[in-house]
Tab-separated table of N, CA and C in Angstrom:
chain	number	residue	atom	x	y	z
Q	1	UNK	N	85.401	109.519	94.681
Q	1	UNK	CA	84.904	110.108	93.585
Q	1	UNK	C	84.617	111.621	93.482
Q	2	UNK	N	84.027	112.054	94.536
Q	2	UNK	CA	83.832	113.647	94.688
Q	2	UNK	C	85.208	114.397	94.555
Q	3	UNK	N	86.153	113.886	95.372
Q	3	UNK	CA	87.566	114.610	95.257
Q	3	UNK	C	88.214	114.549	94.041
Q	4	UNK	N	88.005	113.497	93.304
Q	4	UNK	CA	88.609	113.471	91.802
Q	4	UNK	C	87.556	114.517	91.145
Q	5	UNK	N	86.545	114.370	91.072
Q	5	UNK	CA	85.482	115.477	90.506
Q	5	UNK	C	85.929	116.754	90.784
Q	6	UNK	N	86.234	117.159	91.948
Q	6	UNK	CA	86.552	118.423	92.538
Q	6	UNK	C	87.974	119.125	91.917
Q	7	UNK	N	88.829	117.847	91.689
Q	7	UNK	CA	90.091	118.327	91.190
Q	7	UNK	C	90.057	118.720	89.609
Q	8	UNK	N	89.063	117.760	88.990
Q	8	UNK	CA	88.990	117.933	87.588
Q	8	UNK	C	88.249	119.147	87.092
Q	9	UNK	N	87.221	119.683	87.966
Q	9	UNK	CA	86.557	120.998	87.663
Q	9	UNK	C	87.493	122.161	87.844
Q	10	UNK	N	88.404	122.149	88.702
Q	10	UNK	CA	89.288	123.308	88.943
Q	10	UNK	C	88.583	124.431	89.801
Q	11	UNK	N	89.153	125.474	90.064
Q	11	UNK	CA	88.813	126.560	90.935
Q	11	UNK	C	87.477	127.418	90.200
Q	12	UNK	N	87.795	127.689	88.840
Q	12	UNK	CA	86.865	128.412	87.968
Q	12	UNK	C	85.280	127.904	88.003
Q	13	UNK	N	85.197	126.637	88.289
Q	13	UNK	CA	84.221	125.813	88.100
Q	13	UNK	C	83.529	125.253	89.397
Q	14	UNK	N	84.075	125.916	90.533
Q	14	UNK	CA	83.680	125.266	91.886
Q	14	UNK	C	84.690	124.251	92.509
Q	15	UNK	N	85.568	123.778	91.776
Q	15	UNK	CA	86.337	122.876	92.104
Q	15	UNK	C	87.607	123.339	93.063
Q	16	UNK	N	88.586	122.226	93.285
Q	16	UNK	CA	89.833	122.641	93.892
Q	16	UNK	C	90.973	122.434	93.019
Q	17	UNK	N	92.067	122.987	93.194
Q	17	UNK	CA	93.318	123.024	92.458
Q	17	UNK	C	94.503	122.640	93.469
Q	18	UNK	N	94.145	122.785	94.767
Q	18	UNK	CA	95.232	122.495	95.871
Q	18	UNK	C	94.458	121.912	97.002
Q	19	UNK	N	95.374	121.303	97.921
Q	19	UNK	CA	94.700	120.884	99.364
Q	19	UNK	C	95.943	120.846	100.230
Q	20	UNK	N	95.699	120.483	101.450
Q	20	UNK	CA	96.740	120.265	102.479
Q	20	UNK	C	96.578	118.966	102.941
Q	21	UNK	N	97.774	118.316	103.079
Q	21	UNK	CA	97.518	116.755	103.869
Q	21	UNK	C	98.464	117.140	105.409
Q	22	UNK	N	97.794	116.446	106.409
Q	22	UNK	CA	98.325	116.702	107.781
Q	22	UNK	C	98.897	115.369	108.222
Q	23	UNK	N	100.177	115.419	108.666
Q	23	UNK	CA	100.744	114.420	109.158
Q	23	UNK	C	100.277	113.857	110.630
Q	24	UNK	N	100.799	113.081	111.283
Q	24	UNK	CA	100.534	112.674	112.624
Q	24	UNK	C	100.636	113.632	113.749
Q	25	UNK	N	102.020	114.551	113.363
Q	25	UNK	CA	102.412	115.385	114.378
Q	25	UNK	C	101.593	116.778	114.221
Q	26	UNK	N	100.558	116.779	113.325
Q	26	UNK	CA	99.850	117.769	112.946
Q	26	UNK	C	100.241	118.958	112.042
Q	27	UNK	N	101.536	118.663	111.500
Q	27	UNK	CA	102.085	119.513	110.592
Q	27	UNK	C	101.223	119.647	109.285
Q	28	UNK	N	100.968	120.680	108.363
Q	28	UNK	CA	100.244	120.715	107.301
Q	28	UNK	C	101.277	120.806	106.060
Q	29	UNK	N	100.950	120.017	104.978
Q	29	UNK	CA	101.632	120.118	103.874
Q	29	UNK	C	100.744	120.574	102.705
Q	30	UNK	N	101.064	121.872	102.101
Q	30	UNK	CA	100.356	122.182	101.098
Q	30	UNK	C	100.732	121.386	99.734
Q	31	UNK	N	99.754	120.840	99.014
Q	31	UNK	CA	100.020	120.234	97.824
Q	31	UNK	C	99.115	121.023	96.542
Q	32	UNK	N	99.884	121.142	95.484
Q	32	UNK	CA	99.225	121.879	94.332
Q	32	UNK	C	99.052	120.658	93.309
Q	33	UNK	N	97.874	120.441	92.921
Q	33	UNK	CA	97.611	119.396	92.120
Q	33	UNK	C	97.990	119.669	90.574
Q	34	UNK	N	98.011	120.950	90.260
Q	34	UNK	CA	98.432	121.339	88.935
Q	34	UNK	C	97.530	120.710	87.894
Q	35	UNK	N	97.998	120.429	86.641
Q	35	UNK	CA	97.208	120.101	85.589
Q	35	UNK	C	96.853	118.580	85.829
Q	36	UNK	N	95.463	118.344	85.789
Q	36	UNK	CA	94.682	117.067	86.414
Q	36	UNK	C	95.106	115.965	85.388
Q	37	UNK	N	95.026	116.403	84.080
Q	37	UNK	CA	95.398	115.446	82.839
Q	37	UNK	C	96.777	114.527	83.146
Q	38	UNK	N	97.604	115.237	83.971
Q	38	UNK	CA	98.815	114.350	84.208
Q	38	UNK	C	98.746	113.257	85.246
Q	39	UNK	N	97.629	113.537	86.124
Q	39	UNK	CA	97.595	112.664	87.167
Q	39	UNK	C	96.981	111.405	87.008
Q	40	UNK	N	97.605	110.241	87.377
Q	40	UNK	CA	96.795	108.921	87.442
Q	40	UNK	C	96.111	108.517	88.626
Q	41	UNK	N	95.118	107.836	88.491
Q	41	UNK	CA	94.223	107.587	89.627
Q	41	UNK	C	94.033	106.158	89.757
Q	42	UNK	N	94.140	105.531	90.852
Q	42	UNK	CA	93.670	104.196	91.091
Q	42	UNK	C	93.144	104.168	92.455
Q	43	UNK	N	91.896	103.265	92.409
Q	43	UNK	CA	91.172	103.198	93.639
Q	43	UNK	C	90.803	101.876	93.892
Q	44	UNK	N	90.337	101.683	95.125
Q	44	UNK	CA	89.922	100.264	95.557
Q	44	UNK	C	89.117	100.277	96.602
Q	45	UNK	N	88.499	98.947	97.000
Q	45	UNK	CA	87.175	99.185	97.923
Q	45	UNK	C	87.558	97.810	98.647
Q	46	UNK	N	87.432	97.914	99.913
Q	46	UNK	CA	87.190	96.566	100.788
Q	46	UNK	C	85.758	96.026	100.918
Q	47	UNK	N	85.800	94.802	100.890
Q	47	UNK	CA	84.423	94.275	101.059
Q	47	UNK	C	83.483	94.696	102.141
Q	48	UNK	N	82.261	94.866	101.891
Q	48	UNK	CA	81.466	95.438	102.969
Q	48	UNK	C	81.538	94.728	104.510
Q	49	UNK	N	81.909	93.294	104.227
Q	49	UNK	CA	81.710	92.497	105.488
Q	49	UNK	C	83.398	92.631	105.959
Q	50	UNK	N	83.680	93.746	106.451
Q	50	UNK	CA	85.386	93.447	107.115
Q	50	UNK	C	84.984	94.305	108.529
Q	51	UNK	N	85.889	94.134	109.528
Q	51	UNK	CA	86.033	94.952	110.613
Q	51	UNK	C	85.674	96.308	110.770
Q	52	UNK	N	86.331	97.022	109.390
Q	52	UNK	CA	86.004	98.572	109.367
Q	52	UNK	C	84.944	99.163	108.655
Q	53	UNK	N	84.074	98.157	108.399
Q	53	UNK	CA	82.676	98.787	107.425
Q	53	UNK	C	83.340	98.946	106.213
Q	54	UNK	N	82.354	99.718	105.150
Q	54	UNK	CA	82.760	100.110	103.794
Q	54	UNK	C	83.947	100.816	104.037
Q	55	UNK	N	84.850	100.646	103.091
Q	55	UNK	CA	86.240	101.281	103.265
Q	55	UNK	C	86.634	101.445	101.780
Q	56	UNK	N	87.003	102.596	101.243
Q	56	UNK	CA	87.393	102.854	99.954
Q	56	UNK	C	88.987	103.464	99.974
Q	57	UNK	N	89.950	103.256	99.127
Q	57	UNK	CA	91.030	103.727	98.871
Q	57	UNK	C	91.290	104.489	97.809
Q	58	UNK	N	92.067	105.497	97.775
Q	58	UNK	CA	92.349	106.338	96.336
Q	58	UNK	C	93.691	106.577	96.437
Q	59	UNK	N	94.418	106.280	95.470
Q	59	UNK	CA	95.881	106.964	95.296
Q	59	UNK	C	95.770	107.559	93.987
Q	60	UNK	N	96.388	108.940	94.187
Q	60	UNK	CA	96.357	109.866	93.143
Q	60	UNK	C	97.849	110.215	92.998
Q	61	UNK	N	98.384	110.112	91.589
Q	61	UNK	CA	100.031	110.156	91.543
Q	61	UNK	C	100.206	110.911	90.129
Q	62	UNK	N	101.503	111.528	90.139
Q	62	UNK	CA	101.883	112.160	88.816
Q	62	UNK	C	102.299	110.964	88.045
Q	63	UNK	N	101.936	110.863	86.847
Q	63	UNK	CA	102.168	109.789	85.959
Q	63	UNK	C	103.638	109.832	85.475
Q	64	UNK	N	104.044	111.076	85.745
Q	64	UNK	CA	105.684	111.224	85.320
Q	64	UNK	C	106.588	110.512	86.321
Q	65	UNK	N	106.009	110.015	87.610
Q	65	UNK	CA	106.731	109.072	88.475
Q	65	UNK	C	106.862	107.857	87.855
Q	66	UNK	N	106.140	107.395	86.925
Q	66	UNK	CA	106.231	106.025	86.361
Q	66	UNK	C	106.928	105.789	85.148
Q	67	UNK	N	106.879	106.949	84.357
Q	67	UNK	CA	107.590	106.764	83.169
Q	67	UNK	C	108.892	107.780	82.855
Q	68	UNK	N	109.714	107.157	82.021
Q	68	UNK	CA	110.988	108.049	81.695
Q	68	UNK	C	110.516	108.847	80.713
Q	69	UNK	N	111.058	110.182	80.703
Q	69	UNK	CA	110.751	111.293	79.553
Q	69	UNK	C	112.123	111.166	79.009
Q	70	UNK	N	112.097	110.217	78.144
Q	70	UNK	CA	113.623	110.361	77.385
Q	70	UNK	C	113.884	111.368	76.138
Q	71	UNK	N	112.710	112.131	75.957
Q	71	UNK	CA	112.889	113.344	75.376
Q	71	UNK	C	113.449	114.376	75.792
Q	72	UNK	N	113.075	114.701	77.269
Q	72	UNK	CA	113.591	115.820	77.946
Q	72	UNK	C	114.774	115.131	78.802
Q	73	UNK	N	115.106	113.933	78.876
Q	73	UNK	CA	116.158	113.246	79.741
Q	73	UNK	C	115.646	113.489	81.205
Q	74	UNK	N	114.453	113.244	81.670
Q	74	UNK	CA	113.966	113.315	83.058
Q	74	UNK	C	113.360	112.128	83.490
Q	75	UNK	N	113.721	111.778	84.657
Q	75	UNK	CA	113.096	110.374	85.256
Q	75	UNK	C	112.963	110.666	86.806
Q	76	UNK	N	112.247	109.681	87.407
Q	76	UNK	CA	112.112	109.910	88.927
Q	76	UNK	C	112.368	108.375	89.219
Q	77	UNK	N	112.930	108.224	90.446
Q	77	UNK	CA	113.268	107.005	91.062
Q	77	UNK	C	112.461	107.015	92.468
Q	78	UNK	N	111.683	106.117	92.754
Q	78	UNK	CA	110.722	106.262	93.609
Q	78	UNK	C	110.789	104.661	94.500
Q	79	UNK	N	111.341	104.728	95.842
Q	79	UNK	CA	111.403	103.769	96.439
Q	79	UNK	C	110.944	103.826	98.068
Q	80	UNK	N	110.418	102.708	98.569
Q	80	UNK	CA	110.130	102.835	100.052
Q	80	UNK	C	111.419	102.494	100.708
Q	81	UNK	N	112.285	101.931	100.153
Q	81	UNK	CA	113.533	101.274	100.882
Q	81	UNK	C	114.264	102.585	101.389
Q	82	UNK	N	115.036	102.485	102.586
Q	82	UNK	CA	115.847	103.326	103.025
Q	82	UNK	C	117.376	103.049	102.704
Q	83	UNK	N	117.550	102.105	102.000
Q	83	UNK	CA	118.932	101.620	101.661
Q	83	UNK	C	119.648	102.689	100.613
Q	84	UNK	N	120.341	103.526	101.336
Q	84	UNK	CA	121.096	104.704	100.758
Q	84	UNK	C	122.007	104.091	99.102
Q	85	UNK	N	122.653	103.093	99.585
Q	85	UNK	CA	123.507	102.443	98.722
Q	85	UNK	C	122.634	101.827	97.442
Q	86	UNK	N	121.538	101.161	97.806
Q	86	UNK	CA	120.889	100.844	96.658
Q	86	UNK	C	120.249	101.867	95.851
Q	87	UNK	N	119.946	102.972	96.435
Q	87	UNK	CA	119.152	104.181	96.001
Q	87	UNK	C	120.349	104.832	95.087
Q	88	UNK	N	121.292	104.725	95.350
Q	88	UNK	CA	122.612	105.668	94.728
Q	88	UNK	C	122.953	104.540	93.380
Q	89	UNK	N	123.016	103.509	93.528
Q	89	UNK	CA	123.084	102.546	92.333
Q	89	UNK	C	121.987	102.644	91.334
Q	90	UNK	N	120.600	102.610	91.855
Q	90	UNK	CA	119.627	102.887	90.933
Q	90	UNK	C	119.784	104.359	90.190
Q	91	UNK	N	120.275	105.016	90.962
Q	91	UNK	CA	120.413	106.562	90.326
Q	91	UNK	C	121.315	106.532	89.129
Q	92	UNK	N	122.595	105.843	89.529
Q	92	UNK	CA	123.540	105.756	88.379
Q	92	UNK	C	123.091	104.984	87.157
Q	93	UNK	N	122.380	104.012	87.383
Q	93	UNK	CA	121.604	103.382	86.144
Q	93	UNK	C	120.794	104.154	85.512
Q	94	UNK	N	119.933	105.293	86.234
Q	94	UNK	CA	119.231	106.135	85.446
Q	94	UNK	C	119.782	107.035	84.892
Q	95	UNK	N	120.735	107.582	85.360
Q	95	UNK	CA	121.793	108.390	84.737
Q	95	UNK	C	122.457	107.853	83.143
Q	96	UNK	N	122.763	106.627	83.538
Q	96	UNK	CA	123.392	105.759	82.151
Q	96	UNK	C	122.306	105.880	81.391
Q	97	UNK	N	120.961	105.377	81.665
Q	97	UNK	CA	119.860	105.234	80.774
Q	97	UNK	C	119.479	106.522	80.074
Q	98	UNK	N	119.509	107.607	80.929
Q	98	UNK	CA	119.182	109.132	80.115
Q	98	UNK	C	120.246	109.747	79.350
Q	99	UNK	N	121.451	109.204	79.564
Q	99	UNK	CA	122.455	109.791	78.654
Q	99	UNK	C	122.431	109.426	77.308
Q	100	UNK	N	122.486	110.239	76.295
Q	100	UNK	CA	122.650	110.023	75.033
Q	100	UNK	C	123.965	109.415	74.453
Q	101	UNK	N	125.027	109.686	75.388
Q	101	UNK	CA	126.268	109.237	75.105
Q	101	UNK	C	126.596	107.848	76.170
Q	102	UNK	N	127.490	107.017	75.754
Q	102	UNK	CA	127.776	105.775	76.767
Q	102	UNK	C	128.448	106.382	77.756
Q	103	UNK	N	128.208	105.983	79.021
Q	103	UNK	CA	129.176	106.174	79.925
Q	103	UNK	C	129.472	104.747	80.744
Q	104	UNK	N	130.794	105.060	81.227
Q	104	UNK	CA	131.485	103.850	81.750
Q	104	UNK	C	131.295	103.826	83.216
Q	105	UNK	N	131.189	102.429	83.903
Q	105	UNK	CA	130.998	102.556	85.276
Q	105	UNK	C	132.341	103.289	86.180
Q	106	UNK	N	133.289	103.033	85.533
Q	106	UNK	CA	134.574	103.695	86.051
Q	106	UNK	C	134.551	105.049	86.247
Q	107	UNK	N	133.451	105.714	85.534
Q	107	UNK	CA	133.262	107.398	85.527
Q	107	UNK	C	132.470	107.572	86.587
Q	108	UNK	N	131.502	106.752	87.373
Q	108	UNK	CA	130.595	106.732	88.326
Q	108	UNK	C	130.856	107.934	89.164
Q	109	UNK	N	131.891	107.915	89.942
Q	109	UNK	CA	132.182	108.860	91.154
Q	109	UNK	C	132.229	110.344	90.840
Q	110	UNK	N	132.830	110.781	89.872
Q	110	UNK	CA	133.201	111.986	89.235
Q	110	UNK	C	131.953	112.536	88.586
Q	111	UNK	N	131.179	111.777	87.941
Q	111	UNK	CA	129.913	112.200	87.253
Q	111	UNK	C	128.769	112.388	88.136
Q	112	UNK	N	128.771	111.410	89.240
Q	112	UNK	CA	127.579	111.731	90.247
Q	112	UNK	C	127.812	112.858	91.312
Q	113	UNK	N	129.240	113.124	91.477
Q	113	UNK	CA	129.460	114.074	92.033
Q	113	UNK	C	128.990	115.545	91.511
Q	114	UNK	N	129.380	115.644	90.168
Q	114	UNK	CA	129.011	116.666	89.203
Q	114	UNK	C	127.466	116.906	89.220
Q	115	UNK	N	126.740	115.624	89.037
Q	115	UNK	CA	125.437	115.644	89.121
Q	115	UNK	C	124.657	116.426	90.427
Q	116	UNK	N	125.305	115.778	91.401
Q	116	UNK	CA	124.661	116.410	92.547
Q	116	UNK	C	125.039	117.813	92.911
Q	117	UNK	N	126.209	118.077	92.554
Q	117	UNK	CA	126.653	119.530	92.681
Q	117	UNK	C	125.895	120.510	91.836
Q	118	UNK	N	125.219	119.989	90.515
Q	118	UNK	CA	124.833	120.905	89.475
Q	118	UNK	C	123.246	120.840	89.733
Q	119	UNK	N	122.681	119.889	90.533
Q	119	UNK	CA	121.250	119.729	90.719
Q	119	UNK	C	120.634	118.917	89.579
Q	120	UNK	N	121.395	117.943	88.616
Q	120	UNK	CA	121.060	117.138	87.973
Q	120	UNK	C	120.412	115.987	88.621
Q	121	UNK	N	120.671	115.918	89.875
Q	121	UNK	CA	120.218	114.868	90.880
Q	121	UNK	C	119.564	115.557	91.972
Q	122	UNK	N	118.251	115.573	92.313
Q	122	UNK	CA	117.676	116.172	93.306
Q	122	UNK	C	116.902	115.080	94.153
Q	123	UNK	N	116.995	115.076	95.314
Q	123	UNK	CA	116.335	114.200	96.358
Q	123	UNK	C	115.152	114.841	96.943
Q	124	UNK	N	114.160	113.931	96.838
Q	124	UNK	CA	112.729	114.426	97.485
Q	124	UNK	C	113.083	114.877	98.953
Q	125	UNK	N	112.655	116.017	99.262
Q	125	UNK	CA	112.688	116.351	100.727
Q	125	UNK	C	113.887	117.685	100.705
Q	126	UNK	N	114.453	117.827	99.760
Q	126	UNK	CA	115.453	118.935	99.600
Q	126	UNK	C	115.049	119.950	98.441
Q	127	UNK	N	115.022	121.395	98.847
Q	127	UNK	CA	114.845	122.196	97.714
Q	127	UNK	C	113.126	122.182	97.484
Q	128	UNK	N	113.096	122.315	96.010
Q	128	UNK	CA	111.521	122.539	95.820
Q	128	UNK	C	110.619	121.196	95.696
Q	129	UNK	N	110.991	120.060	96.209
Q	129	UNK	CA	110.343	118.850	96.105
Q	129	UNK	C	110.152	118.298	97.678
Q	130	UNK	N	109.353	118.888	98.424
Q	130	UNK	CA	109.209	118.418	99.792
Q	130	UNK	C	108.765	116.881	100.016
Q	131	UNK	N	109.247	116.573	101.020
Q	131	UNK	CA	109.034	115.075	101.074
Q	131	UNK	C	107.697	114.685	102.234
Q	132	UNK	N	106.994	113.922	101.793
Q	132	UNK	CA	105.754	113.564	102.512
Q	132	UNK	C	105.736	112.119	102.809
Q	133	UNK	N	105.717	111.845	104.319
Q	133	UNK	CA	105.786	110.366	104.496
Q	133	UNK	C	107.363	109.940	104.367
Q	134	UNK	N	107.296	108.646	104.204
Q	134	UNK	CA	108.475	107.831	104.237
Q	134	UNK	C	109.014	107.531	103.029
Q	135	UNK	N	108.519	107.894	101.920
Q	135	UNK	CA	108.935	107.589	100.515
Q	135	UNK	C	110.173	108.214	100.254
Q	136	UNK	N	111.278	107.608	99.759
Q	136	UNK	CA	112.357	107.963	99.141
Q	136	UNK	C	112.439	108.054	97.531
Q	137	UNK	N	112.642	109.342	97.303
Q	137	UNK	CA	112.605	109.638	95.851
Q	137	UNK	C	113.693	110.517	95.414
Q	138	UNK	N	114.067	110.308	94.108
Q	138	UNK	CA	115.296	111.042	93.287
Q	138	UNK	C	114.939	111.376	92.113
Q	139	UNK	N	115.016	112.625	91.757
Q	139	UNK	CA	114.826	113.065	90.300
Q	139	UNK	C	115.864	113.242	89.413
Q	140	UNK	N	115.904	112.736	88.564
Q	140	UNK	CA	117.394	112.567	87.741
Q	140	UNK	C	116.986	113.449	86.319
Q	141	UNK	N	117.820	114.535	86.151
Q	141	UNK	CA	117.688	115.266	84.862
Q	141	UNK	C	118.732	115.515	84.269
Q	142	UNK	N	118.912	114.878	82.955
Q	142	UNK	CA	120.209	115.074	82.173
Q	142	UNK	C	120.171	116.113	81.353
Q	143	UNK	N	120.787	117.251	81.308
Q	143	UNK	CA	120.987	118.421	80.404
Q	143	UNK	C	122.170	118.364	79.428
Q	144	UNK	N	122.095	119.353	78.598
Q	144	UNK	CA	123.235	119.429	77.611
Q	144	UNK	C	124.289	120.059	78.345
Q	145	UNK	N	124.256	120.619	79.382
Q	145	UNK	CA	125.676	120.892	80.388
Q	145	UNK	C	126.222	119.622	80.692
Q	146	UNK	N	125.383	118.631	81.126
Q	146	UNK	CA	126.129	117.406	81.592
Q	146	UNK	C	126.679	116.660	80.338
Q	147	UNK	N	126.313	116.778	79.154
Q	147	UNK	CA	126.911	116.004	77.762
Q	147	UNK	C	128.259	116.957	77.669
Q	148	UNK	N	128.349	118.331	77.783
Q	148	UNK	CA	129.358	119.113	77.615
Q	148	UNK	C	130.434	118.822	78.774
Q	149	UNK	N	129.742	118.677	79.740
Q	149	UNK	CA	131.092	118.386	80.959
Q	149	UNK	C	131.423	116.856	80.687
Q	150	UNK	N	130.918	115.943	80.249
Q	150	UNK	CA	131.396	114.552	79.823
Q	150	UNK	C	132.320	114.828	78.705
Q	151	UNK	N	131.968	115.491	77.877
Q	151	UNK	CA	133.008	115.635	76.616
Q	151	UNK	C	134.233	116.188	76.994
Q	152	UNK	N	133.797	117.216	77.674
Q	152	UNK	CA	135.169	118.171	78.077
Q	152	UNK	C	136.299	117.387	79.138
Q	153	UNK	N	135.685	116.608	79.884
Q	153	UNK	CA	136.196	115.681	81.054
Q	153	UNK	C	137.048	114.469	80.243
Q	154	UNK	N	136.560	113.946	79.115
Q	154	UNK	CA	137.148	113.237	78.272
Q	154	UNK	C	138.398	113.437	77.772
Q	155	UNK	N	138.134	114.743	77.150
Q	155	UNK	CA	139.140	115.579	76.307
Q	155	UNK	C	140.275	115.960	77.250
Q	156	UNK	N	140.008	116.414	78.525
Q	156	UNK	CA	140.909	116.905	79.419
Q	156	UNK	C	141.565	115.358	79.976
Q	157	UNK	N	141.304	114.057	79.909
Q	157	UNK	CA	141.867	113.045	80.423
Q	157	UNK	C	141.410	112.957	82.006
Q	158	UNK	N	140.234	113.585	82.229
Q	158	UNK	CA	139.860	113.346	83.639
Q	158	UNK	C	138.997	112.047	83.898
Q	159	UNK	N	138.347	111.724	82.691
Q	159	UNK	CA	137.574	110.339	82.821
Q	159	UNK	C	138.321	109.479	81.855
Q	160	UNK	N	138.989	108.379	82.586
Q	160	UNK	CA	139.778	107.404	82.092
Q	160	UNK	C	139.019	106.003	81.826
Q	161	UNK	N	139.166	105.286	80.812
Q	161	UNK	CA	138.628	103.856	81.058
Q	161	UNK	C	139.243	103.123	81.912
């Protein structure tokens, strides 16, 4: 509870806005908490009568990881699975969900290639989203450029049914 309180206070009031995580190899990963109101918190406690004594767990996460932002057409896919094919299929389904125009499954390969090339699909651990631990995650962001690309490709007969 002290950690959550320190995050909510911020630096101006004697709290914190960022911290470091240290992995097993001793590498430090800087974590900037940002606006605390967008963070979700979940805590749990083991019974006192256990092998480890009193033990509490705290999970702090960005709420945007759970919710699809349909207005801005941004979503995250978070998974512990390392199955690349399953993650790619889930990513395509999310692209179809976020797209305001209907997309055919036959268009998957060229559209996914464009999304990867243009940064509409960003994998955790590449670029501005560092990977911490063994979680696989993909950020999908569909912009108006994507819609223009789809429209132009249909007009040019590059995307066929």
